[in-house]
Coordinates of C-alpha atoms in Angstrom, one line a residue:
M1 CA -7.3 -18.4 3.0
N2 CA -4.4 -16.8 1.2
K3 CA -0.8 -16.4 2.3
S4 CA -1.3 -12.8 3.5
D5 CA -4.1 -13.9 5.8
K6 CA -2.0 -16.7 7.2
Y7 CA 0.9 -14.4 7.7
L8 CA -1.3 -11.9 9.6
Q9 CA -2.8 -14.7 11.8
K10 CA 0.7 -15.8 12.9
L11 CA 1.7 -12.3 14.0
P12 CA 1.5 -11.2 17.7
E13 CA -1.6 -9.1 18.3
K14 CA 0.2 -5.8 18.7
E15 CA 2.0 -6.2 15.3
R16 CA -1.2 -7.5 13.6
E17 CA -3.1 -4.4 14.8
A18 CA -0.3 -2.1 13.5
I19 CA -0.4 -3.8 10.1
L20 CA -4.2 -3.6 10.0
G21 CA -4.0 0.1 10.8
I22 CA -1.6 0.6 7.9
L23 CA -4.0 -1.3 5.6
R24 CA -6.8 1.0 6.7
Q25 CA -4.7 4.0 5.9
I26 CA -3.8 2.6 2.5
M27 CA -7.4 1.8 1.7
G28 CA -8.5 5.3 2.9
G29 CA -6.0 7.0 0.7
D30 CA -3.9 8.5 3.5
L31 CA -0.4 7.7 2.5
S32 CA 1.4 10.7 4.0
S33 CA 2.7 9.1 7.2
L34 CA 3.7 5.7 5.8
D35 CA 7.2 4.4 4.9
L36 CA 6.2 4.3 1.3
K37 CA 8.4 3.7 -1.7
K38 CA 7.6 3.1 -5.4
I39 CA 8.8 -0.3 -6.7
K40 CA 11.3 0.1 -9.6
G41 CA 10.2 -1.4 -12.9
Y42 CA 6.5 -1.5 -12.1
D43 CA 3.9 1.1 -12.9
N44 CA 1.9 2.2 -9.9
Y45 CA 3.3 -0.5 -7.5
F46 CA 4.3 0.6 -4.1
R47 CA 5.6 -1.0 -0.8
V48 CA 5.1 0.0 2.7
R49 CA 7.6 -1.1 5.3
K50 CA 6.8 -1.9 8.9
G51 CA 9.7 -3.6 10.5
H52 CA 10.4 -6.9 8.6
T53 CA 6.9 -6.8 7.1
R54 CA 6.2 -5.5 3.6
I55 CA 2.8 -4.5 2.3
I56 CA 2.8 -4.3 -1.5
F57 CA 0.0 -2.6 -3.3
H58 CA -1.0 -1.4 -6.7
L59 CA -3.0 1.7 -7.6
D60 CA -5.5 0.9 -10.4
R61 CA -6.5 3.4 -13.1
N62 CA -8.9 5.1 -10.8
G63 CA -6.3 5.4 -8.0
I64 CA -7.9 2.7 -5.9
P65 CA -5.4 0.6 -4.0
E66 CA -5.3 -3.2 -4.5
I67 CA -3.2 -5.1 -1.9
R68 CA -1.0 -7.6 -3.7
H69 CA 1.2 -9.0 -0.9
I70 CA 1.6 -8.9 2.9
G71 CA 4.5 -10.8 4.3
R72 CA 8.0 -10.8 5.7
K73 CA 10.7 -9.5 3.4
D74 CA 12.7 -12.4 1.8
D75 CA 14.2 -13.2 -1.6
N76 CA 10.7 -13.7 -3.2
T77 CA 8.9 -10.6 -1.9
Y78 CA 9.1 -8.6 -5.0
K79 CA 8.8 -11.4 -7.6
D80 CA 5.7 -12.0 -9.7
L81 CA 3.9 -8.8 -8.8
Q82 CA 2.0 -8.6 -12.1

């Protein structure tokens, strides 16, 4: 089990369901209603903000999203994305 899975398990059910809904939107390609921002200094890396939670994902060459990190924002959230 990775850090993102552990983080999701510790969330209250209501928050976990909201994050899972956002993940379904990302994987489905519907990014229009999300609090989305491109991460500076990285090609095709984006973050979605939901409260204190950050979902960081990368779009590959074919435009398919790859989730890189799900967790609470802290000093290490945006380090080592490659």
